[in-house]
Amino acid sequence: MNLAKNYALNFNPIDLVEDIFASKSYELERRNLFEVAVEIQGKWNNMLLFFSWEENLRCLHLSCLMNIETTIEDRSKVFELMALANEELWVGHFSYWTEQNMPVFKHAILLDNDDADNIESKIAQIIEIAVKECERMYPIFNVVLTKGMDPKQALYPLSMVTMGNA
């Protein structure tokens, strides 16, 4: 077995996640060998990105928690909103973290030995997707969770196509 293959078999992508954010001077919390959390400033509010590595499955999981504190008791609207939003997603999905009463974007990627050369770019890609989707959906989740707006009405602006230049 060559050195590169041996490295790939023993590789922990959490180290790469840590390197990606440390190079941008983000504060990290390395919870254990297989988990890291980082808080980033988003366009609307802070987001908590949580990464975990399941070595047996060779699966890297990302959760991006949107910091929106709900003021409504009826959770049916948020679940309807997630179902409608998830219909439009190609990658990942929105979920609801009941312990924190906040929406979360989740995605996981399977990594095998053939991915050793491009793991960092795959990780950067899922970070970009998660942040982009949370930024896009934050105002919508916010009005549904804090004002109780109807999910279809809240999603309406996303269906509009702008034409021309201002």
PDB file of N, CA and C in Angstrom, residues 1-9:
ATOM      1  N   MET A   1       0.851  -1.176   0.000  1.00  0.00           N
ATOM      2  CA  MET A   1       0.000   0.000   0.000  1.00  0.00           C
ATOM      3  C   MET A   1       0.893   1.234   0.000  1.00  0.00           C
ATOM      4  N   ASN A   2       0.597   2.180  -0.895  1.00  0.00           N
ATOM      5  CA  ASN A   2       1.432   3.376  -0.942  1.00  0.00           C
ATOM      6  C   ASN A   2       1.039   4.354   0.175  1.00  0.00           C
ATOM      7  N   LEU A   3       1.886   5.335   0.398  1.00  0.00           N
ATOM      8  CA  LEU A   3       1.706   6.278   1.503  1.00  0.00           C
ATOM      9  C   LEU A   3       0.418   7.088   1.364  1.00  0.00           C
ATOM     10  N   ALA A   4       0.088   7.510   0.143  1.00  0.00           N
ATOM     11  CA  ALA A   4      -1.134   8.309  -0.072  1.00  0.00           C
ATOM     12  C   ALA A   4      -2.379   7.516   0.290  1.00  0.00           C
ATOM     13  N   LYS A   5      -2.454   6.256  -0.089  1.00  0.00           N
ATOM     14  CA  LYS A   5      -3.614   5.425   0.235  1.00  0.00           C
ATOM     15  C   LYS A   5      -3.716   5.222   1.741  1.00  0.00           C
ATOM     16  N   ASN A   6      -2.572   4.992   2.403  1.00  0.00           N
ATOM     17  CA  ASN A   6      -2.568   4.799   3.849  1.00  0.00           C
ATOM     18  C   ASN A   6      -3.042   6.073   4.552  1.00  0.00           C
ATOM     19  N   TYR A   7      -2.617   7.232   4.066  1.00  0.00           N
ATOM     20  CA  TYR A   7      -3.036   8.513   4.632  1.00  0.00           C
ATOM     21  C   TYR A   7      -4.548   8.672   4.503  1.00  0.00           C
ATOM     22  N   ALA A   8      -5.078   8.325   3.329  1.00  0.00           N
ATOM     23  CA  ALA A   8      -6.511   8.471   3.091  1.00  0.00           C
ATOM     24  C   ALA A   8      -7.317   7.582   4.026  1.00  0.00           C
ATOM     25  N   LEU A   9      -6.836   6.380   4.284  1.00  0.00           N
ATOM     26  CA  LEU A   9      -7.566   5.479   5.155  1.00  0.00           C
ATOM     27  C   LEU A   9      -7.645   6.004   6.592  1.00  0.00           C
TER      28      LEU A   9
END
